[in-house]
mmCIF file of C-alpha atoms and ligand atoms in Angstrom:
data_model
loop_
_atom_site.group_PDB
_atom_site.id
_atom_site.type_symbol
_atom_site.label_atom_id
_atom_site.label_comp_id
_atom_site.label_asym_id
_atom_site.label_seq_id
_atom_site.Cartn_x
_atom_site.Cartn_y
_atom_site.Cartn_z
ATOM 1 C CA MET A 1 -37.771 8.344 -13.533
ATOM 2 C CA LYS A 2 -33.867 8.066 -13.256
ATOM 3 C CA THR A 3 -32.050 11.301 -12.585
ATOM 4 C CA PRO A 4 -28.878 11.969 -14.076
ATOM 5 C CA THR A 5 -26.939 11.323 -10.781
ATOM 6 C CA GLU A 6 -28.458 7.839 -10.508
ATOM 7 C CA ALA A 7 -27.435 7.026 -14.037
ATOM 8 C CA ALA A 8 -23.821 7.992 -13.381
ATOM 9 C CA ALA A 9 -23.606 6.036 -10.202
ATOM 10 C CA PRO A 10 -21.083 3.192 -10.447
ATOM 11 C CA SER A 11 -22.661 -0.261 -10.805
ATOM 12 C CA LEU A 12 -21.481 -3.684 -10.220
ATOM 13 C CA PRO A 13 -19.863 -5.316 -13.382
ATOM 14 C CA ALA A 14 -22.638 -7.018 -15.500
ATOM 15 C CA SER A 15 -21.224 -10.445 -14.719
ATOM 16 C CA SER A 16 -18.197 -10.831 -12.450
ATOM 17 C CA ILE A 17 -16.646 -14.333 -12.446
ATOM 18 C CA LEU A 18 -16.173 -13.806 -8.588
ATOM 19 C CA THR A 19 -19.277 -14.785 -6.378
ATOM 20 C CA LEU A 20 -19.754 -15.259 -2.655
ATOM 21 C CA VAL A 21 -21.168 -18.678 -1.777
ATOM 22 C CA LEU A 22 -23.850 -18.391 0.788
ATOM 23 C CA GLY A 23 -24.988 -22.034 1.192
ATOM 24 C CA ARG A 24 -25.553 -24.983 -1.224
ATOM 25 C CA GLY A 25 -26.458 -23.688 -4.486
ATOM 26 C CA ARG A 26 -26.797 -20.054 -3.182
ATOM 27 C CA PHE A 27 -24.490 -17.336 -4.504
ATOM 28 C CA GLN A 28 -24.376 -13.608 -4.119
ATOM 29 C CA LYS A 29 -22.483 -11.223 -6.544
ATOM 30 C CA VAL A 30 -19.764 -9.259 -4.724
ATOM 31 C CA GLY A 31 -19.252 -5.601 -5.214
ATOM 32 C CA ASP A 32 -16.284 -3.609 -4.442
ATOM 33 C CA SER A 33 -16.131 -4.669 -0.864
ATOM 34 C CA LEU A 34 -17.983 -6.750 1.601
ATOM 35 C CA SER A 35 -17.924 -7.299 5.370
ATOM 36 C CA LEU A 36 -18.116 -10.368 7.123
ATOM 37 C CA ARG A 37 -17.484 -11.129 10.954
ATOM 38 C CA ALA A 38 -14.268 -12.551 12.159
ATOM 39 C CA GLY A 39 -14.823 -16.012 12.982
ATOM 40 C CA ASP A 40 -17.204 -16.731 10.019
ATOM 41 C CA PRO A 41 -15.954 -19.086 7.306
ATOM 42 C CA LEU A 42 -15.652 -17.479 3.718
ATOM 43 C CA GLU A 43 -16.424 -19.278 0.689
ATOM 44 C CA LEU A 44 -15.748 -17.597 -2.787
ATOM 45 C CA ARG A 45 -16.384 -19.199 -6.074
ATOM 46 C CA CYS A 46 -14.601 -18.044 -9.402
ATOM 47 C CA ARG A 47 -15.895 -18.984 -12.690
ATOM 48 C CA GLY A 48 -13.427 -20.168 -15.336
ATOM 49 C CA LYS A 49 -11.321 -23.171 -16.509
ATOM 50 C CA VAL A 50 -7.915 -22.397 -15.120
ATOM 51 C CA VAL A 51 -8.281 -20.074 -12.020
ATOM 52 C CA HIS A 52 -5.589 -18.418 -10.236
ATOM 53 C CA TRP A 53 -6.403 -16.664 -6.742
ATOM 54 C CA ARG A 54 -4.632 -13.806 -4.877
ATOM 55 C CA VAL A 55 -5.292 -13.538 -1.136
ATOM 56 C CA PRO A 56 -3.871 -10.940 1.511
ATOM 57 C CA VAL A 57 -0.160 -11.553 2.239
ATOM 58 C CA TYR A 58 -0.852 -12.414 5.837
ATOM 59 C CA LEU A 59 -3.098 -15.309 4.793
ATOM 60 C CA GLU A 60 -0.669 -16.438 2.290
ATOM 61 C CA GLU A 61 2.126 -16.510 4.842
ATOM 62 C CA GLU A 62 0.349 -17.411 8.191
ATOM 63 C CA GLY A 63 -2.982 -18.995 7.320
ATOM 64 C CA LYS A 64 -2.251 -21.712 4.902
ATOM 65 C CA GLU A 65 -3.720 -24.453 7.050
ATOM 66 C CA ARG A 66 -7.199 -22.427 7.337
ATOM 67 C CA LEU A 67 -7.262 -21.762 3.539
ATOM 68 C CA ARG A 68 -8.273 -24.417 0.920
ATOM 69 C CA ILE A 69 -8.582 -24.025 -2.784
ATOM 70 C CA LYS A 70 -10.641 -26.537 -4.801
ATOM 71 C CA ARG A 71 -10.375 -26.705 -8.477
ATOM 72 C CA PHE A 72 -13.263 -27.985 -10.748
ATOM 73 C CA SER A 73 -13.484 -28.345 -14.480
ATOM 74 C CA ARG A 74 -15.281 -24.994 -14.812
ATOM 75 C CA HIS A 75 -14.780 -23.180 -11.672
ATOM 76 C CA SER A 76 -12.570 -22.971 -8.446
ATOM 77 C CA GLN A 77 -13.622 -22.502 -4.959
ATOM 78 C CA LEU A 78 -11.732 -20.753 -2.076
ATOM 79 C CA GLN A 79 -12.562 -21.726 1.478
ATOM 80 C CA LEU A 80 -11.292 -20.028 4.526
ATOM 81 C CA VAL A 81 -12.299 -21.176 8.125
ATOM 82 C CA ASN A 82 -11.707 -19.598 11.354
ATOM 83 C CA SER A 83 -11.307 -16.187 9.874
ATOM 84 C CA THR A 84 -9.684 -13.220 11.853
ATOM 85 C CA GLY A 85 -9.501 -9.474 11.468
ATOM 86 C CA ALA A 86 -5.934 -10.052 10.086
ATOM 87 C CA ASP A 87 -7.543 -11.737 7.005
ATOM 88 C CA THR A 88 -8.946 -8.533 5.912
ATOM 89 C CA GLY A 89 -7.614 -7.493 2.534
ATOM 90 C CA GLU A 90 -8.201 -7.838 -1.170
ATOM 91 C CA TYR A 91 -9.260 -11.330 -2.874
ATOM 92 C CA SER A 92 -9.083 -11.643 -6.440
ATOM 93 C CA CYS A 93 -9.170 -14.433 -9.200
ATOM 94 C CA TRP A 94 -8.147 -14.688 -12.787
ATOM 95 C CA ALA A 95 -9.487 -17.045 -15.212
ATOM 96 C CA GLN A 96 -7.361 -18.033 -18.148
ATOM 97 C CA HIS A 97 -10.192 -19.338 -20.274
ATOM 98 C CA CYS A 98 -13.309 -17.289 -19.868
ATOM 99 C CA GLN A 99 -16.689 -18.871 -20.546
ATOM 100 C CA ASP A 100 -19.668 -17.531 -22.293
ATOM 101 C CA GLY A 101 -17.595 -16.258 -25.082
ATOM 102 C CA GLU A 102 -16.189 -13.350 -22.892
ATOM 103 C CA GLY A 103 -13.019 -12.063 -24.303
ATOM 104 C CA ALA A 104 -9.859 -13.699 -22.932
ATOM 105 C CA GLU A 105 -8.476 -10.116 -22.352
ATOM 106 C CA GLY A 106 -11.735 -8.659 -20.970
ATOM 107 C CA GLU A 107 -12.349 -7.438 -17.519
ATOM 108 C CA ALA A 108 -14.866 -10.214 -17.025
ATOM 109 C CA CYS A 109 -11.985 -12.578 -16.729
ATOM 110 C CA LYS A 110 -10.793 -10.966 -13.365
ATOM 111 C CA GLY A 111 -12.754 -10.756 -10.052
ATOM 112 C CA THR A 112 -11.718 -8.601 -7.194
ATOM 113 C CA THR A 113 -13.385 -7.797 -3.905
ATOM 114 C CA PHE A 114 -12.075 -6.270 -0.550
ATOM 115 C CA ILE A 115 -13.209 -8.244 2.433
ATOM 116 C CA PHE A 116 -13.393 -6.738 5.892
ATOM 117 C CA PHE A 117 -13.458 -9.315 8.858
ATOM 118 C CA THR A 118 -14.842 -7.212 11.344
ATOM 119 C CA ASP A 119 -13.562 -7.996 14.992
ATOM 120 C CA PRO A 120 -15.419 -6.254 17.978
ATOM 121 C CA GLU A 121 -12.073 -6.125 19.650
ATOM 122 C CA GLU A 122 -9.696 -5.284 17.151
ATOM 123 C CA LEU A 123 -10.363 -2.246 14.961
ATOM 124 C CA PHE A 124 -7.098 -2.362 13.223
ATOM 125 C CA VAL A 125 -5.776 -5.176 11.142
ATOM 126 C CA PRO A 126 -2.947 -6.431 13.465
ATOM 127 C CA THR A 127 0.664 -6.016 12.432
ATOM 128 C CA GLU A 128 3.780 -7.513 13.787
ATOM 129 C CA ASP A 129 5.560 -4.225 14.668
ATOM 130 C CA TYR A 130 5.033 -1.871 17.503
ATOM 131 C CA TYR A 131 6.374 0.801 15.361
ATOM 132 C CA LYS A 132 7.413 1.203 11.889
ATOM 133 C CA VAL A 133 10.042 3.763 10.261
ATOM 134 C CA VAL A 134 8.549 5.410 7.265
ATOM 135 C CA GLN A 135 10.773 7.470 4.868
ATOM 136 C CA LEU A 136 9.254 10.714 3.791
ATOM 137 C CA HIS A 137 10.841 11.516 0.454
ATOM 138 C CA SER A 138 10.177 14.998 -0.700
ATOM 139 C CA HIS A 139 8.905 14.138 -4.201
ATOM 140 C CA GLN A 140 7.013 10.856 -3.368
ATOM 141 C CA PRO A 141 3.557 10.050 -1.993
ATOM 142 C CA VAL A 142 3.718 7.688 0.910
ATOM 143 C CA LEU A 143 1.357 5.362 2.551
ATOM 144 C CA LEU A 144 0.691 4.834 6.380
ATOM 145 C CA PRO A 145 -0.861 1.446 6.125
ATOM 146 C CA CYS A 146 -3.272 1.528 9.158
ATOM 147 C CA GLN A 147 -6.000 -0.739 7.701
ATOM 148 C CA VAL A 148 -9.223 -1.148 9.743
ATOM 149 C CA THR A 149 -11.018 -4.355 9.877
ATOM 150 C CA ASN A 150 -14.575 -2.497 9.944
ATOM 151 C CA PRO A 151 -15.445 0.027 7.225
ATOM 152 C CA LEU A 152 -17.509 1.839 9.698
ATOM 153 C CA ALA A 153 -14.872 2.787 11.944
ATOM 154 C CA HIS A 154 -14.088 6.515 12.014
ATOM 155 C CA VAL A 155 -10.287 6.754 11.528
ATOM 156 C CA THR A 156 -8.063 9.931 12.287
ATOM 157 C CA LEU A 157 -4.491 10.681 12.203
ATOM 158 C CA HIS A 158 -2.410 11.975 15.179
ATOM 159 C CA ARG A 159 0.852 13.304 16.031
ATOM 160 C CA GLU A 160 2.328 11.740 19.345
ATOM 161 C CA PHE A 161 4.229 14.963 20.590
ATOM 162 C CA PRO A 162 3.019 17.549 20.864
ATOM 163 C CA PRO A 163 -0.315 15.411 21.080
ATOM 164 C CA GLU A 164 -2.645 16.870 18.041
ATOM 165 C CA GLU A 165 -4.676 15.761 15.383
ATOM 166 C CA VAL A 166 -3.200 15.953 11.780
ATOM 167 C CA PRO A 167 -5.588 17.575 9.448
ATOM 168 C CA VAL A 168 -6.683 15.392 6.537
ATOM 169 C CA ASP A 169 -7.947 17.497 3.632
ATOM 170 C CA GLY A 170 -8.084 14.906 0.873
ATOM 171 C CA ILE A 171 -5.431 16.545 -1.104
ATOM 172 C CA ASP A 172 -2.246 16.725 0.789
ATOM 173 C CA ILE A 173 -3.195 13.787 3.001
ATOM 174 C CA SER A 174 -6.240 11.545 1.996
ATOM 175 C CA PHE A 175 -7.643 8.354 3.620
ATOM 176 C CA ASP A 176 -8.979 5.314 2.011
ATOM 177 C CA VAL A 177 -10.616 2.659 4.371
ATOM 178 C CA LYS A 178 -8.974 -0.239 2.288
ATOM 179 C CA LYS A 179 -5.520 1.126 2.616
ATOM 180 C CA GLY A 180 -4.941 3.770 5.231
ATOM 181 C CA PHE A 181 -3.505 7.331 5.053
ATOM 182 C CA THR A 182 -1.664 8.488 1.927
ATOM 183 C CA ILE A 183 0.636 11.458 2.303
ATOM 184 C CA HIS A 184 0.676 12.989 -1.217
ATOM 185 C CA ARG A 185 2.921 15.935 -0.590
ATOM 186 C CA PRO A 186 5.418 14.994 2.001
ATOM 187 C CA ARG A 187 7.033 18.093 3.980
ATOM 188 C CA ALA A 188 9.523 18.260 6.689
ATOM 189 C CA SER A 189 6.873 19.477 9.338
ATOM 190 C CA LEU A 190 5.264 16.096 9.030
ATOM 191 C CA ALA A 191 8.370 14.235 10.368
ATOM 192 C CA GLY A 192 7.993 12.566 13.854
ATOM 193 C CA ALA A 193 5.817 9.873 15.446
ATOM 194 C CA LEU A 194 2.327 9.697 14.110
ATOM 195 C CA PHE A 195 -0.396 6.977 14.528
ATOM 196 C CA CYS A 196 -3.927 6.313 13.582
ATOM 197 C CA LEU A 197 -7.052 6.414 15.857
ATOM 198 C CA ALA A 198 -10.039 4.249 15.006
ATOM 199 C CA SER A 199 -13.289 4.685 17.021
ATOM 200 C CA LEU A 200 -16.566 2.766 16.704
ATOM 201 C CA GLY A 201 -19.219 2.606 19.047
ATOM 202 C CA GLY A 202 -17.563 2.980 22.546
ATOM 203 C CA LEU A 203 -14.193 1.468 21.370
ATOM 204 C CA ARG A 204 -11.136 3.675 20.586
ATOM 205 C CA GLN A 205 -7.831 2.073 19.504
ATOM 206 C CA ILE A 206 -4.648 3.281 18.125
ATOM 207 C CA SER A 207 -2.544 1.887 15.444
ATOM 208 C CA THR A 208 0.969 0.869 14.864
ATOM 209 C CA LYS A 209 3.147 4.000 15.464
ATOM 210 C CA TYR A 210 4.738 5.395 12.319
ATOM 211 C CA MET A 211 8.211 7.146 12.766
ATOM 212 C CA LEU A 212 8.267 9.486 9.859
ATOM 213 C CA ILE A 213 11.672 10.476 8.739
ATOM 214 C CA TYR A 214 11.996 13.362 6.277
ATOM 215 C CA ILE A 215 14.369 13.054 3.383
ATOM 216 C CA LYS A 216 14.904 15.945 1.047
ATOM 217 C CA TYR A 217 15.698 15.001 -2.398
ATOM 218 C CA PRO A 218 16.679 17.717 -5.002
ATOM 219 C CA SER A 219 14.115 18.108 -7.928
ATOM 220 C CA SER A 220 17.217 17.942 -9.945
ATOM 221 C CA SER A 221 20.752 16.666 -9.576
ATOM 222 C CA PRO A 222 23.498 19.310 -8.840
ATOM 223 C CA LYS A 223 25.211 20.578 -12.042
ATOM 224 C CA PRO A 224 28.977 20.321 -11.838
ATOM 225 C CA THR A 225 31.275 22.702 -13.943
ATOM 226 C CA ILE A 226 35.179 22.306 -14.116
ATOM 227 C CA GLN A 227 37.629 25.060 -14.685
ATOM 228 C CA ALA A 228 41.447 24.946 -15.086
ATOM 229 C CA SER A 229 43.619 27.907 -14.311
ATOM 230 C CA ALA A 230 45.602 27.319 -17.622
ATOM 231 C CA THR A 231 45.271 25.096 -20.772
ATOM 232 C CA SER A 232 48.836 24.225 -20.658
ATOM 233 C CA VAL A 233 51.806 24.593 -18.262
ATOM 234 C CA GLN A 234 55.622 24.275 -18.075
ATOM 235 C CA LEU A 235 56.975 21.358 -16.225
ATOM 236 C CA GLY A 236 57.322 22.546 -12.399
ATOM 237 C CA GLU A 237 54.595 25.357 -12.729
ATOM 238 C CA ASN A 238 51.669 25.365 -10.522
ATOM 239 C CA PHE A 239 48.201 25.234 -11.662
ATOM 240 C CA SER A 240 44.776 24.762 -10.219
ATOM 241 C CA VAL A 241 41.539 23.061 -11.390
ATOM 242 C CA THR A 242 38.186 24.357 -9.788
ATOM 243 C CA CYS A 243 34.894 22.275 -9.588
ATOM 244 C CA THR A 244 31.628 23.909 -8.801
ATOM 245 C CA ALA A 245 28.412 22.307 -8.164
ATOM 246 C CA LEU A 246 25.340 24.421 -8.713
ATOM 247 C CA GLY A 247 22.100 23.124 -7.083
ATOM 248 C CA GLU A 248 19.431 23.525 -4.519
ATOM 249 C CA PRO A 249 20.632 25.012 -1.095
ATOM 250 C CA ASP A 250 20.749 22.484 1.948
ATOM 251 C CA ILE A 251 21.586 19.533 -0.474
ATOM 252 C CA ALA A 252 25.046 18.094 0.491
ATOM 253 C CA VAL A 253 27.328 17.593 -2.293
ATOM 254 C CA ASP A 254 30.323 15.135 -2.464
ATOM 255 C CA PHE A 255 33.409 15.852 -4.632
ATOM 256 C CA ILE A 256 35.216 12.954 -6.129
ATOM 257 C CA TRP A 257 38.288 13.762 -8.081
ATOM 258 C CA GLU A 258 39.887 11.700 -11.056
ATOM 259 C CA TYR A 259 43.042 12.822 -12.880
ATOM 260 C CA PRO A 260 46.094 11.536 -14.481
ATOM 261 C CA GLY A 261 48.890 10.559 -12.024
ATOM 262 C CA GLN A 262 46.268 10.189 -9.283
ATOM 263 C CA LYS A 263 47.807 6.883 -8.071
ATOM 264 C CA VAL A 264 51.295 8.071 -8.096
ATOM 265 C CA SER A 265 50.833 11.227 -5.728
HETATM 266 C C1 NAG B 1 -10.852 -23.913 13.676
HETATM 267 O O1 NAG B 1 -11.193 -23.578 15.207
HETATM 268 C C2 NAG B 1 -11.611 -24.760 15.838
HETATM 269 C C3 NAG B 1 -12.206 -24.344 17.206
HETATM 270 O O2 NAG B 1 -11.261 -23.573 17.771
HETATM 271 C C4 NAG B 1 -10.474 -25.756 15.879
HETATM 272 O O3 NAG B 1 -10.929 -26.876 16.450
HETATM 273 C C5 NAG B 1 -10.086 -26.121 14.394
HETATM 274 O O4 NAG B 1 -9.003 -26.919 14.418
HETATM 275 C C6 NAG B 1 -9.720 -24.873 13.691
HETATM 276 N N1 NAG B 1 -9.605 -25.275 12.232
HETATM 277 C C7 NAG B 1 -8.401 -24.893 11.455
HETATM 278 C C8 NAG B 1 -8.229 -25.273 10.216
HETATM 279 O O5 NAG B 1 -7.609 -24.079 12.142
HETATM 280 C C1 NAG B 2 53.787 26.557 -6.243
HETATM 281 O O1 NAG B 2 53.021 26.233 -4.980
HETATM 282 C C2 NAG B 2 53.905 26.073 -3.949
HETATM 283 C C3 NAG B 2 53.019 25.543 -2.595
HETATM 284 O O2 NAG B 2 51.900 26.421 -2.736
HETATM 285 C C4 NAG B 2 54.508 27.482 -3.695
HETATM 286 O O3 NAG B 2 55.269 27.242 -2.374
HETATM 287 C C5 NAG B 2 55.435 27.978 -4.947
HETATM 288 O O4 NAG B 2 55.868 29.242 -4.388
HETATM 289 C C6 NAG B 2 54.627 27.934 -6.232
HETATM 290 N N1 NAG B 2 55.340 28.327 -7.175
HETATM 291 C C7 NAG B 2 55.057 29.020 -8.125
HETATM 292 C C8 NAG B 2 55.985 29.154 -9.230
HETATM 293 O O5 NAG B 2 53.994 29.999 -7.967
#
């Protein structure tokens, strides 16, 4: 008998248009994610008449000669050879005209899966930069994109100096194996150099370093008010105009004046 927990568990879409080709005429449904070994070829098949594919950016830019897309009347096939850990990412396809009477707008017209290409020597998806500057805006979540090639890797977040682990509570900071760490509530104390540490088996590796720069933004812009010492003055008399900006402390305010005769003197 099914328990309520089982009934509520997420399941594969009834019929995704995206499948993994295992061999001649052998297909396997793809779930949310799947793991292949780096070096293995990848063959995906997407059902539909006019099919568009989306592959990870790295592959789009650097791996064109390893990637082949074949189009047939009722499906399209994506083939990738000599895969590497850097090919890890999201693979999706869209079909413009769905078969089997599936609605043109329906979810069934899109297939997406996240593929890990596990590399026993590279736990992190390689990036070009040794370090990356990340702006921490006070009111905006930010992603530290240390993406792993193996979903089984244990990943933690660390500060370089003083060396310490940064607590990840899932609320202020959370980890997603397909993305990296998201800082949901940036604060000044997080500024500095951070990196991710992945461990699997006996292997421990660190990611690109992230230089976090905290930028405080006021929650609302400063409110200016203007006041003149008199509403009318005789020619030759002195008068003053005072501009005041009210806002949060520690926010630098610039004043710019515009008035008649500005260009003259
Ligand atoms: C794949 O790797 C093999 C062996 O290193 C090489 O001969 C072949 O040219 C590569 N194919 C592509 C398309 O890069
Ligand atoms: C106007 O301002 C100037 C410069 O501050 C000052 O020398 C002068 O006495 C002022 N005139 C009057 C009428 O207040």
